[in-house]
Backbone as ProteinMPNN parsed JSONL, in Angstrom:
{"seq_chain_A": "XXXXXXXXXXXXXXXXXXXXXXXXXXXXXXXXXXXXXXXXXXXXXXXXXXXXXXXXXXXXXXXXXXXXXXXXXXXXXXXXXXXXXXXXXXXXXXXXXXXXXXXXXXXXXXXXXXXXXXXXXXXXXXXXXXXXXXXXXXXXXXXXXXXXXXXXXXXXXXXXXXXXXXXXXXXXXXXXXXXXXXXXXXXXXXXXXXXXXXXXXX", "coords_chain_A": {"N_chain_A": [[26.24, -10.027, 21.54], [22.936, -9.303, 20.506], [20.436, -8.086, 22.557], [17.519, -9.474, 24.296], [14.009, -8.165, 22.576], [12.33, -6.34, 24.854], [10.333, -7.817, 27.67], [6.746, -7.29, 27.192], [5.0, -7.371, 29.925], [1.633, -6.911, 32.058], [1.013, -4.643, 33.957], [2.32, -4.492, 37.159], [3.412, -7.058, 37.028], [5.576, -9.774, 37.092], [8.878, -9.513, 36.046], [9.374, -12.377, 33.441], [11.345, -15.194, 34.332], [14.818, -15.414, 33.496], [15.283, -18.043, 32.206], [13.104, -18.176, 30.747], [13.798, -17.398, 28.081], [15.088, -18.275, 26.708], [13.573, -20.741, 25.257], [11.757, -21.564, 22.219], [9.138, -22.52, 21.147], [8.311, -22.63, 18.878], [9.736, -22.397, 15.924], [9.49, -22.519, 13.197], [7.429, -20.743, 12.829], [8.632, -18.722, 11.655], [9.403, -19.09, 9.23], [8.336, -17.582, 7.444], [9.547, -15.074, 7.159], [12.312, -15.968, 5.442], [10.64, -16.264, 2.854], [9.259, -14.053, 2.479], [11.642, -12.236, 2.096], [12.954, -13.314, -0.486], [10.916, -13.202, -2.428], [10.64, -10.144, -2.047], [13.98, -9.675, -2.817], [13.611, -10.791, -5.85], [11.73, -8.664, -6.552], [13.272, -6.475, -6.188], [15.786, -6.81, -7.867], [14.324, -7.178, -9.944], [13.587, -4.359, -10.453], [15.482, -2.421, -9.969], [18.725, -1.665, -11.327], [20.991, -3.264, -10.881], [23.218, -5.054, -9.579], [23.258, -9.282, -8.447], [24.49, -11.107, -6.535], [25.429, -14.47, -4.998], [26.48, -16.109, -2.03], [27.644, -18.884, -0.009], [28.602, -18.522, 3.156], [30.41, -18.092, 6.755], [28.835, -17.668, 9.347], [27.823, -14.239, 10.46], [30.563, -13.753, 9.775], [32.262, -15.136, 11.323], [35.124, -17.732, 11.209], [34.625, -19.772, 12.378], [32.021, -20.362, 12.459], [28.2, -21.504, 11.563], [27.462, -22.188, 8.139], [26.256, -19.547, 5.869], [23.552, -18.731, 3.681], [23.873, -15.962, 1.741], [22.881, -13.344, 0.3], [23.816, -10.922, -1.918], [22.525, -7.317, -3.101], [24.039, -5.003, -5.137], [24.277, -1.657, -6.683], [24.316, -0.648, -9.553], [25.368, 1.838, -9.838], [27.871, 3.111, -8.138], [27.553, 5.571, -6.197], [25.398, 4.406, -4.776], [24.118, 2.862, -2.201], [24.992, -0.647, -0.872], [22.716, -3.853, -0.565], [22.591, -6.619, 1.768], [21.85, -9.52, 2.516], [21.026, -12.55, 4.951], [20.579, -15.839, 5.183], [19.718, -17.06, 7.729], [19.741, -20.568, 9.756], [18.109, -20.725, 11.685], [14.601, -20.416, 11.618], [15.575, -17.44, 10.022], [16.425, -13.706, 9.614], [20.044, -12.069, 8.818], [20.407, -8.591, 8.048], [22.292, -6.474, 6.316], [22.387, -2.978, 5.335], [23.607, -0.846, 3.283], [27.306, 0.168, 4.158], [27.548, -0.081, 7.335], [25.041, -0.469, 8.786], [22.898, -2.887, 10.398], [20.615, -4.971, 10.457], [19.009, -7.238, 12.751], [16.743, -10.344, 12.186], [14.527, -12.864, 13.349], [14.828, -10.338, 16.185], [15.016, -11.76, 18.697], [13.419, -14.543, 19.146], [12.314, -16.097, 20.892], [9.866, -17.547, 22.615], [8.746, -15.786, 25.042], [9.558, -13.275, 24.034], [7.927, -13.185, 22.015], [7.555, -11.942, 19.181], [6.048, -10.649, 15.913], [5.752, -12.721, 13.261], [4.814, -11.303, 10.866], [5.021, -8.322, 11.275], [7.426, -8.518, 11.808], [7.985, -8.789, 8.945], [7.162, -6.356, 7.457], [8.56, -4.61, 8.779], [11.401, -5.145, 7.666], [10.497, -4.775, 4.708], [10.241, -1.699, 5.54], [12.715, -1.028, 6.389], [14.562, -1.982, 4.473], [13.26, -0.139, 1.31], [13.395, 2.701, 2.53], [16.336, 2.667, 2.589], [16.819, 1.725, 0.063], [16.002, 4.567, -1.423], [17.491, 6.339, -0.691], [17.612, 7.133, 2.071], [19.887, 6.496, 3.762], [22.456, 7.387, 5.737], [25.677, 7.25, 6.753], [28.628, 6.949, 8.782], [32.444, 7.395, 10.112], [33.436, 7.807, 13.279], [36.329, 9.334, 15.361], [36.362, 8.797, 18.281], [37.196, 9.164, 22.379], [37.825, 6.707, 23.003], [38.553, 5.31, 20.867], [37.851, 4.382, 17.893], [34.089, 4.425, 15.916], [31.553, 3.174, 14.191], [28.627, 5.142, 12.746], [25.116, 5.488, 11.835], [22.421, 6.406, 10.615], [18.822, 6.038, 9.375], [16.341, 7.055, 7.66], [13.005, 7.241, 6.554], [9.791, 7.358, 5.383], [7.91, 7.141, 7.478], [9.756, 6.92, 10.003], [12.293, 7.568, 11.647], [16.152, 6.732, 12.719], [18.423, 5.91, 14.857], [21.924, 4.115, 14.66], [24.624, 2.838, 16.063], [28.106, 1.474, 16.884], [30.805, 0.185, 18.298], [34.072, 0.093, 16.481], [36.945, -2.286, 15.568], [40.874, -1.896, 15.864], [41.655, -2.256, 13.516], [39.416, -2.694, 11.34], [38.759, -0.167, 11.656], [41.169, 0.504, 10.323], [40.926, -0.427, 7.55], [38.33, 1.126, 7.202], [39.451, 3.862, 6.505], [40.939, 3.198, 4.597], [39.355, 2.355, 2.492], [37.872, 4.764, 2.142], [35.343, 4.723, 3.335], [35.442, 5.9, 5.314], [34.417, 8.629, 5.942], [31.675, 10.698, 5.983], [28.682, 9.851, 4.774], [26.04, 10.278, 2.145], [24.037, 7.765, 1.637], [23.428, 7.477, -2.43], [19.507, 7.089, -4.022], [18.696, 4.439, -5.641], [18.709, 3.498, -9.128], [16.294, 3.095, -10.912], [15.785, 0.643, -13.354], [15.217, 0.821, -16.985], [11.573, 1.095, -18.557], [10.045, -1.72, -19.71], [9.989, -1.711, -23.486], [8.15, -3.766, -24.472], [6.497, -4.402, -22.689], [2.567, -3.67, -22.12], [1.065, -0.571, -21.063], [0.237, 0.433, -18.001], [-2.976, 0.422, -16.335], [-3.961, 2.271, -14.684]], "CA_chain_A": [[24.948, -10.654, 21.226], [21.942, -8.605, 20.968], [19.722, -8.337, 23.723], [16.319, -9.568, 23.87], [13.287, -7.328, 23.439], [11.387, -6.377, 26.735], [8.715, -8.146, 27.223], [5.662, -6.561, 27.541], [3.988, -7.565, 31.325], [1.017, -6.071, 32.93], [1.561, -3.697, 35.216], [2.338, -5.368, 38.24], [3.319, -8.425, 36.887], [6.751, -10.06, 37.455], [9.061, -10.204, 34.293], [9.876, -13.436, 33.248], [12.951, -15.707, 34.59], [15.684, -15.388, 32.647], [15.457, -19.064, 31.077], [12.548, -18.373, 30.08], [14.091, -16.598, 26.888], [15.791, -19.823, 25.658], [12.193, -21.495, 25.351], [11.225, -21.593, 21.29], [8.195, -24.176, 20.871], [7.961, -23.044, 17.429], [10.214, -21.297, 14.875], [8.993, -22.599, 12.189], [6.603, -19.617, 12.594], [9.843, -17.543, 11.014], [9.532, -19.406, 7.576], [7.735, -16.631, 6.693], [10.656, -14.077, 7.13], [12.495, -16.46, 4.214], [9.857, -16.53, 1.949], [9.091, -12.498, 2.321], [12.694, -11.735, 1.702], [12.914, -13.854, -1.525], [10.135, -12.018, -2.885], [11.631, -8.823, -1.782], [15.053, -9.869, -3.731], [13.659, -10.725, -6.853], [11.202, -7.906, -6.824], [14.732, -5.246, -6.12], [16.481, -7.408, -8.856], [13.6, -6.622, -11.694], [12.837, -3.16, -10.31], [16.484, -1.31, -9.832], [20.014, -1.596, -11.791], [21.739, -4.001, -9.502], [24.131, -6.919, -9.974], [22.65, -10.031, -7.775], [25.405, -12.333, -5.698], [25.304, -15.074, -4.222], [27.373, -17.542, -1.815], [28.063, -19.132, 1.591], [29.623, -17.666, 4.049], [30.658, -17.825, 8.028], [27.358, -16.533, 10.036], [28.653, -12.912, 11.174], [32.175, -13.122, 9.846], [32.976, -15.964, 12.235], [35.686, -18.433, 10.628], [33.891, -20.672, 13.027], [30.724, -20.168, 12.539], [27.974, -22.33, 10.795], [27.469, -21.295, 6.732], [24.9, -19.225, 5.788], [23.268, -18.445, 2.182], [23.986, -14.78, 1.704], [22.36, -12.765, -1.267], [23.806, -9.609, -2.36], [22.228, -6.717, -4.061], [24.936, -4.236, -5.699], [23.956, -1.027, -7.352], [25.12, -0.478, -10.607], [26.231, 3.525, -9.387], [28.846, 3.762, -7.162], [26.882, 6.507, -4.82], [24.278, 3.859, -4.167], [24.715, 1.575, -1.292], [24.69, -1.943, -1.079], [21.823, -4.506, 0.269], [22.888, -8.0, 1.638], [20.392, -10.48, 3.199], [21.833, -13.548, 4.956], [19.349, -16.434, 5.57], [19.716, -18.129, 9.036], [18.604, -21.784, 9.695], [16.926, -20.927, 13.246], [14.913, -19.785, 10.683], [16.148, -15.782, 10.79], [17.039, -12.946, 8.897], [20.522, -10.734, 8.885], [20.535, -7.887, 6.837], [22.977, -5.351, 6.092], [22.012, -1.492, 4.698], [24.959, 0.087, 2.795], [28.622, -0.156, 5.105], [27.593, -0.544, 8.907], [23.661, -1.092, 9.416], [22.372, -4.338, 10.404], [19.241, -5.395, 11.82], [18.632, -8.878, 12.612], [15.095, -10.632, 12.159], [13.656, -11.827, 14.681], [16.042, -10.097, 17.855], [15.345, -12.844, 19.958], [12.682, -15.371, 18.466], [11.906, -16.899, 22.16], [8.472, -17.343, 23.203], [8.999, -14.622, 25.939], [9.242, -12.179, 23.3], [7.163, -13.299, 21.085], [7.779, -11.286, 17.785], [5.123, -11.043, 15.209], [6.656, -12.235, 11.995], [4.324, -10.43, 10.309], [5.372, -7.518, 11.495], [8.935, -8.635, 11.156], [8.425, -8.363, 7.455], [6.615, -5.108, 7.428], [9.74, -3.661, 9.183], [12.257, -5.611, 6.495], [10.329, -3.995, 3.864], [10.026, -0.256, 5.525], [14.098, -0.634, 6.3], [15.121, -1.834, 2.626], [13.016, 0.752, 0.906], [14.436, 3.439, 3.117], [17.541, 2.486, 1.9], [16.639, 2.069, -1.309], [15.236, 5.614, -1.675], [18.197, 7.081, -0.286], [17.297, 8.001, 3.018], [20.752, 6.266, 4.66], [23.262, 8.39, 5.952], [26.474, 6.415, 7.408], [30.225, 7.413, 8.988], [33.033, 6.558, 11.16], [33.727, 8.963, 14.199], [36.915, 8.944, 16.737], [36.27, 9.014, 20.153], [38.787, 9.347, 22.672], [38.805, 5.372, 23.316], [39.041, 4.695, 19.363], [36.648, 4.652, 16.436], [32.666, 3.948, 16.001], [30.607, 3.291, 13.355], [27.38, 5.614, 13.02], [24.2, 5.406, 10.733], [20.684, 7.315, 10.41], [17.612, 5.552, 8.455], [14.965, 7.597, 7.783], [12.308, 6.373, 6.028], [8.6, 8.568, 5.433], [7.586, 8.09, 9.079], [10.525, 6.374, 10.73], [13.649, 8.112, 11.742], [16.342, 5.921, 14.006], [20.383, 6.061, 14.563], [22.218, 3.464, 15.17], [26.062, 3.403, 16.287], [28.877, 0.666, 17.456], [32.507, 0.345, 18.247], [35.382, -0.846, 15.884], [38.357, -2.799, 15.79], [41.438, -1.112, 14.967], [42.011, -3.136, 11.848], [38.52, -2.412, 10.851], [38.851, 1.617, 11.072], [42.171, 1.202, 9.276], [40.345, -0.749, 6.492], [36.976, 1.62, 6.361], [39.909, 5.008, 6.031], [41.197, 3.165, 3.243], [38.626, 1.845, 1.345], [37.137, 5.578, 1.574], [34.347, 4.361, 4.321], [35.471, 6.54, 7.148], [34.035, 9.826, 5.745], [30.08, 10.606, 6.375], [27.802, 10.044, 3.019], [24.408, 9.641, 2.192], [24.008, 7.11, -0.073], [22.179, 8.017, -3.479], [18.474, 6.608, -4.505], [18.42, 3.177, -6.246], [18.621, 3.484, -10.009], [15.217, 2.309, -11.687], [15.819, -0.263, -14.717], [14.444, 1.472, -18.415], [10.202, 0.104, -18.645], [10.342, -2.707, -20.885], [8.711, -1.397, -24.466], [6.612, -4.826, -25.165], [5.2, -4.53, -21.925], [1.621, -2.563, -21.943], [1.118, 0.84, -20.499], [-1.061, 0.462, -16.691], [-4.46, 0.903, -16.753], [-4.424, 3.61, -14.391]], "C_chain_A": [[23.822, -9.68, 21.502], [21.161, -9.391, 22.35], [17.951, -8.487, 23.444], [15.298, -8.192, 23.718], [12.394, -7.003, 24.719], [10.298, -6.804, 26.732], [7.587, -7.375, 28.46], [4.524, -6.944, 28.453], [2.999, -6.474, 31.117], [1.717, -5.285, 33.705], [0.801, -3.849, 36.473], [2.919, -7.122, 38.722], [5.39, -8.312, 36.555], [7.718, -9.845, 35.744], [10.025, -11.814, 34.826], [11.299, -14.163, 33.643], [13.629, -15.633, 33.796], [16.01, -16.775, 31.28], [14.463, -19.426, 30.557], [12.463, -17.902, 28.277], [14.998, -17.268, 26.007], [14.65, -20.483, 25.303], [11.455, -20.774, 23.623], [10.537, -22.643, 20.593], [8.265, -23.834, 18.899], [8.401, -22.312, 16.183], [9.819, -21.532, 13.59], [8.404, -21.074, 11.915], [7.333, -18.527, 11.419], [10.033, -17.899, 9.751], [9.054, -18.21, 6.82], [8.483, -15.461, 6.068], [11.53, -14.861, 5.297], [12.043, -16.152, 2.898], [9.404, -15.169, 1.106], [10.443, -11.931, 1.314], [13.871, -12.193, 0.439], [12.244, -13.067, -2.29], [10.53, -10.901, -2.915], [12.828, -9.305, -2.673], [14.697, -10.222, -4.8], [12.995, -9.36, -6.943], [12.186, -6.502, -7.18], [15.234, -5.508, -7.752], [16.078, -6.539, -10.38], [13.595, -5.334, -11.725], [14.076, -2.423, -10.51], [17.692, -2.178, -10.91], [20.734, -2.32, -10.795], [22.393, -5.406, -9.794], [23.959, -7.702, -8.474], [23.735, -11.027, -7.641], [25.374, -13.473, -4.67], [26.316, -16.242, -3.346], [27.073, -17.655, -0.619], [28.893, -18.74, 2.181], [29.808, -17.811, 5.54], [29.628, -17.251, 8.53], [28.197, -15.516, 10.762], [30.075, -12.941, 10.822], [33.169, -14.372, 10.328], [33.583, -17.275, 11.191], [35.226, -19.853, 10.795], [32.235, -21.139, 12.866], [30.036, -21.411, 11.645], [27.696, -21.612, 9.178], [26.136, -20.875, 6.445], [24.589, -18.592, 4.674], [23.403, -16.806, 2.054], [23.575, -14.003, -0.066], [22.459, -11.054, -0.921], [23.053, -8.535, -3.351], [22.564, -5.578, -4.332], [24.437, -3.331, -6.871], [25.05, -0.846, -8.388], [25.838, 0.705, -10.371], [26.598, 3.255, -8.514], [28.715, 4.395, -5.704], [25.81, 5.996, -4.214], [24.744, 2.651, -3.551], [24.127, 0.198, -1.553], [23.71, -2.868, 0.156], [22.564, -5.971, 0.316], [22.349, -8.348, 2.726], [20.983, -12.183, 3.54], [20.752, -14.484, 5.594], [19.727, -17.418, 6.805], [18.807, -19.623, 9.503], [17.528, -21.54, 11.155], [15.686, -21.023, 12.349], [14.882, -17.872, 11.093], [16.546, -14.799, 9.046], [18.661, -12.329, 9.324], [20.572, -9.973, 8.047], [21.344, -6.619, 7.297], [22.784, -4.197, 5.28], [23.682, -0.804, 4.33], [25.938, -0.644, 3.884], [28.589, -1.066, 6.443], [25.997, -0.766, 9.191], [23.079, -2.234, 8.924], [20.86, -4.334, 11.386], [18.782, -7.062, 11.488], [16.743, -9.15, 12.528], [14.892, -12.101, 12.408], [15.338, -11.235, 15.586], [16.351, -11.334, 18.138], [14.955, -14.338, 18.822], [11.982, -16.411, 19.791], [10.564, -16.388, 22.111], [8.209, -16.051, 24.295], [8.457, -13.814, 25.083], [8.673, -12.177, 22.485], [6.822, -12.248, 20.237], [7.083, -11.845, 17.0], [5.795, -10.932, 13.912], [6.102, -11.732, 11.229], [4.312, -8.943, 10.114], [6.537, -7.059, 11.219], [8.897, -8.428, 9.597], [7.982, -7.168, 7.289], [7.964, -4.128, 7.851], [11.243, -4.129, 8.098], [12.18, -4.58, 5.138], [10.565, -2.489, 3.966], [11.626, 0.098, 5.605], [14.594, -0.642, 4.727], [14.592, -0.794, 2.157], [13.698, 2.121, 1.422], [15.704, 4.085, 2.741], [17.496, 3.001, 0.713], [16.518, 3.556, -2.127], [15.887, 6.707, -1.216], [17.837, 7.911, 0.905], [18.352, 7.097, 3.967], [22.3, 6.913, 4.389], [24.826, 7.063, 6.941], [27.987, 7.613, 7.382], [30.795, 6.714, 9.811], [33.461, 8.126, 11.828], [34.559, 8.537, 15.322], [36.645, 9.411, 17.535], [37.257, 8.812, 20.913], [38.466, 7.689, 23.295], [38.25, 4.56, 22.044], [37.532, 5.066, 18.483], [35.162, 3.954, 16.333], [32.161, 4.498, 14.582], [29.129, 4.17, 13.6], [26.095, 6.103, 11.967], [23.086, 5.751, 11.471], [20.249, 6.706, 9.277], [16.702, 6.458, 8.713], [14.298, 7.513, 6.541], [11.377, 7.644, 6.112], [7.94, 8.703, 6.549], [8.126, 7.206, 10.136], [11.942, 7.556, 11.028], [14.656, 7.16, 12.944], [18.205, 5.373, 13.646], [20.818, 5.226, 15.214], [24.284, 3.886, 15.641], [26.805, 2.347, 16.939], [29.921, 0.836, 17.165], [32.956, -0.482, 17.02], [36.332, -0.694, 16.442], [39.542, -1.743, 15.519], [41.668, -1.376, 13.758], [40.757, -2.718, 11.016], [38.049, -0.612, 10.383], [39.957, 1.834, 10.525], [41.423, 0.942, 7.926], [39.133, 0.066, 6.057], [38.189, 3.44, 6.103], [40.332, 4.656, 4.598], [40.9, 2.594, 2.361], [37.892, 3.345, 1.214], [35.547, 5.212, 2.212], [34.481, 5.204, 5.449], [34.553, 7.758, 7.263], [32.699, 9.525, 5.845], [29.81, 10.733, 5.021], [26.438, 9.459, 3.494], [24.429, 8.885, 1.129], [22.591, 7.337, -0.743], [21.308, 6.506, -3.89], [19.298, 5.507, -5.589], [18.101, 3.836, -7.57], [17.297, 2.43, -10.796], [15.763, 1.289, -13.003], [14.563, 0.664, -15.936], [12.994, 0.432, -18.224], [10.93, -0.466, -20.212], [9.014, -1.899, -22.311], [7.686, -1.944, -24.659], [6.111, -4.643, -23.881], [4.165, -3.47, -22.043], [1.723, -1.773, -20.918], [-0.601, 0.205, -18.92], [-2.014, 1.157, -17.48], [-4.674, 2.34, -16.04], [-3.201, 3.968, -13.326]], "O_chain_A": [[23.713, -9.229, 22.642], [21.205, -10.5, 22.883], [17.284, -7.828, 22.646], [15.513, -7.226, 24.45], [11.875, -7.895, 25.39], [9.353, -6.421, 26.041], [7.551, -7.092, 29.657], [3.351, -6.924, 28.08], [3.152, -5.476, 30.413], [2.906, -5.349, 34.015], [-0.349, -3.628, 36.853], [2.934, -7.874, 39.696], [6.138, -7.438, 36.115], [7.247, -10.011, 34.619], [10.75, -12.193, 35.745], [12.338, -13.647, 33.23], [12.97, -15.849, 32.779], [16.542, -16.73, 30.171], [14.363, -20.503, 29.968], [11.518, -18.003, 27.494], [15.498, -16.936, 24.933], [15.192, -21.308, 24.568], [10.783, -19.743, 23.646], [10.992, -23.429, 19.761], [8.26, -24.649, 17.976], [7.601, -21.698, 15.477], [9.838, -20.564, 12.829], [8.804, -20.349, 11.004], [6.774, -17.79, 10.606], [10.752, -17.196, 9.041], [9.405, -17.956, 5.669], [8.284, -14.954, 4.964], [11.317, -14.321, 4.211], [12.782, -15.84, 1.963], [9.228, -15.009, -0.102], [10.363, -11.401, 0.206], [15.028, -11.798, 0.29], [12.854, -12.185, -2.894], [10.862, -10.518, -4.037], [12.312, -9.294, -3.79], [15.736, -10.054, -5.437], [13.769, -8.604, -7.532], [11.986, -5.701, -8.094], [15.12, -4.68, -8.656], [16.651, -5.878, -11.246], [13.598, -4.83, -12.848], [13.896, -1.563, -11.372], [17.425, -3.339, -11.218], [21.04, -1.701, -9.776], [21.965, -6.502, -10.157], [24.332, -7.137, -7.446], [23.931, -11.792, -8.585], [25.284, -13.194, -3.474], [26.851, -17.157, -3.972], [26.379, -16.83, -0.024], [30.026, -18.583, 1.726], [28.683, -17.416, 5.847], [29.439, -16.111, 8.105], [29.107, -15.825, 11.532], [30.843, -12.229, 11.47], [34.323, -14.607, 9.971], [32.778, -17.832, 10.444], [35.28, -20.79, 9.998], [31.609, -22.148, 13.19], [30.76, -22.224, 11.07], [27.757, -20.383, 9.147], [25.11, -21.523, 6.653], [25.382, -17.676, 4.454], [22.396, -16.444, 2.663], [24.01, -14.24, -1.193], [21.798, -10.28, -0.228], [22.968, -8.933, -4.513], [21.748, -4.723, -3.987], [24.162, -3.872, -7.942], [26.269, -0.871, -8.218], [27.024, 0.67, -10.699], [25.738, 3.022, -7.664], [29.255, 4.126, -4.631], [25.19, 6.61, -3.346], [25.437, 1.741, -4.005], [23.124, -0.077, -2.212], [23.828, -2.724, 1.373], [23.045, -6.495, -0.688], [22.318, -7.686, 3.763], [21.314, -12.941, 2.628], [20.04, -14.01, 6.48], [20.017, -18.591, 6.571], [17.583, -19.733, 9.57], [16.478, -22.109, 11.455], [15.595, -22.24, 12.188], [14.38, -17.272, 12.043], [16.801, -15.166, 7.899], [18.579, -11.992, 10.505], [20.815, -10.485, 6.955], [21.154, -5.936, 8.303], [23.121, -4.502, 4.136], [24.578, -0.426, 5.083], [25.638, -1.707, 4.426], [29.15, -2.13, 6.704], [25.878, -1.5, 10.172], [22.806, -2.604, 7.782], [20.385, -3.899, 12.435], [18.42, -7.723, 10.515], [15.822, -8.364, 12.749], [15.17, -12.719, 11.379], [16.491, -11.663, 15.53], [17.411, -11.942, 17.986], [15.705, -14.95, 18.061], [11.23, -17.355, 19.543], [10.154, -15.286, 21.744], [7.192, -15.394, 24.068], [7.263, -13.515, 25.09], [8.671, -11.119, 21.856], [5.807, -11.603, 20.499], [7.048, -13.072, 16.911], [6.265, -9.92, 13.391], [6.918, -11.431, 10.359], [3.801, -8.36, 9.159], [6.9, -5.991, 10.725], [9.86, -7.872, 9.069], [8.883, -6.652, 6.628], [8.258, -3.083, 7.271], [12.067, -3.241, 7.878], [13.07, -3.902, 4.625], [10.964, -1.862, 2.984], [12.032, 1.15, 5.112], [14.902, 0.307, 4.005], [15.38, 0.109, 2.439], [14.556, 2.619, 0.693], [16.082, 5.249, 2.609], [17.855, 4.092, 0.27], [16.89, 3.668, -3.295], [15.374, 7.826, -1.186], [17.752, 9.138, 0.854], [17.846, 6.835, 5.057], [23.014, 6.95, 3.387], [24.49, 6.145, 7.69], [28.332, 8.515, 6.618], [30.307, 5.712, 10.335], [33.707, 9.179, 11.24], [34.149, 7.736, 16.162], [36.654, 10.639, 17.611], [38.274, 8.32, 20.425], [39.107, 7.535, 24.335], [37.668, 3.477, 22.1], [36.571, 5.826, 18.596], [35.135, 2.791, 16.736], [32.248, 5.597, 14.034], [28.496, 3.89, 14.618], [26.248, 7.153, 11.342], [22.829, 5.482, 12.644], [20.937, 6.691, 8.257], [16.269, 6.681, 9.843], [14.923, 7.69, 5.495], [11.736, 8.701, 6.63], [7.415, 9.758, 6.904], [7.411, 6.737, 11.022], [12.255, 8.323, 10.117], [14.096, 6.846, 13.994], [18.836, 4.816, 12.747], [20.43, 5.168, 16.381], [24.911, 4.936, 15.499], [26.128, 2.027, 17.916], [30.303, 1.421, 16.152], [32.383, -1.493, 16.614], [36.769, 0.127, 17.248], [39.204, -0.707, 14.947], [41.896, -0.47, 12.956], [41.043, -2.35, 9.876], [37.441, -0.076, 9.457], [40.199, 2.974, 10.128], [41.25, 1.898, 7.171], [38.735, -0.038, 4.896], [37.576, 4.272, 5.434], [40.209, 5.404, 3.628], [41.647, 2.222, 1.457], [37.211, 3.404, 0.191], [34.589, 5.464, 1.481], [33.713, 5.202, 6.411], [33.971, 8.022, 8.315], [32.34, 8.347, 5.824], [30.411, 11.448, 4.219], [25.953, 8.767, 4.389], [24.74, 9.179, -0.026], [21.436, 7.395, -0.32], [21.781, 5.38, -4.044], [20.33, 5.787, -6.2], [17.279, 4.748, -7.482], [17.445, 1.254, -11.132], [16.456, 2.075, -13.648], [13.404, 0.999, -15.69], [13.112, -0.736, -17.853], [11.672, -0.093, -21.122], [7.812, -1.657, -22.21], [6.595, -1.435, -24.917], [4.886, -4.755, -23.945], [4.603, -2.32, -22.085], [2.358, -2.092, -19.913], [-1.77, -0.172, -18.998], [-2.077, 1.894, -18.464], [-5.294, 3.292, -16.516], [-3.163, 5.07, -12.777]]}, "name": "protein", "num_of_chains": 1, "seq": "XXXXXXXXXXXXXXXXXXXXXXXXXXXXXXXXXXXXXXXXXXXXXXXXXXXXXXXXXXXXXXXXXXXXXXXXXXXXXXXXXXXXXXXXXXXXXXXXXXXXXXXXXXXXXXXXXXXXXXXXXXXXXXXXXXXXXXXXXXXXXXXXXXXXXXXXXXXXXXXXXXXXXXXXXXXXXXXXXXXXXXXXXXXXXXXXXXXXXXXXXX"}
């Protein structure tokens, strides 16, 4: 389970009890994340070469879990990675960048940490594009107590590497789907301008 972010005391000032990070008077606030990342998926849809999927699915994988609307967006090339956006009822984002990077939205969503979803979409948008624009790098690397996933985003003034363990079942399945090896995945394929539409003004 991720860990909350830190919240940001004075200096001098206690941090918060621990139950105070279960305490969410108002998620609603997070409709916004939804609503952003709708927009964002049609806008990908019209703008790049990309076949658009959709279904329910297990939250995280879990057989157990509750179901959660998941919208894929699959480049038509091969060398361009794949976006998928899974909509959580807290309300929440997960999103997946090409193979192995995820970033949830919000972290937490507790009052404690009070996350500006406004911000939260600002960072949705600067990760997808990123992506999009071919600035994600992904591999799998053994270590001597087994195999880890490891990905670099860099974006025009972000840079930021992430990295977690796998299963063994999961590093047999990314050697032989051709996932284990390091790649950058290639820039998002534009869609041809439509002829009837007019030429910008400027």
């Amino acid at each position: 389970m991720a860990q909350p972010p830190r919240h940001n005391a004075q200096m001098g000032d206690a941090d918060p009890p621990p139950e105070t990070y279960l305490r969410v008077t108002d998620p609603g606030r997070f409709d916004l994340l939804h609503d952003a990342a709708e927009v964002l998926l049609d806008e990908l849809t019209e703008r790049y070469t990309v076949e658009r999927r959709e279904t329910r699915e297990p939250f995280e994988g879990r057989a157990d879990g509750p179901l959660v609307r998941i919208v894929r967006l699959i480049p038509r090339a091969p060398v361009a990675g794949p976006v998928a956006i899974g909509f959580t009822d807290f309300p929440g984002l997960t999103v997946r960048l090409g193979r192995w990077h995820e970033l949830a939205l919000p972290v937490c969503g507790c009052d404690t940490c009070d996350e500006d979803p406004k911000q939260l979409v600002d960072d949705l948008h600067r990760e997808i594009y990123a992506h999009v624009e071919g600035g994600l790098w992904e591999g799998v690397r053994r270590r001597l107590h087994g195999s880890w996933w490891e990905t670099r985003l860099v974006g025009p003034d972000f840079s930021q590497g992430r990295s977690g363990p796998l299963s063994g079942r999961q590093a047999r399945a990314a050697r032989h789907e051709g996932y284990a090896a390091a790649v950058r995945w290639a820039p998002w394929n534009r869609r041809a301008a439509d002829p009837t539409e007019p030429p910008p003004l400027y």
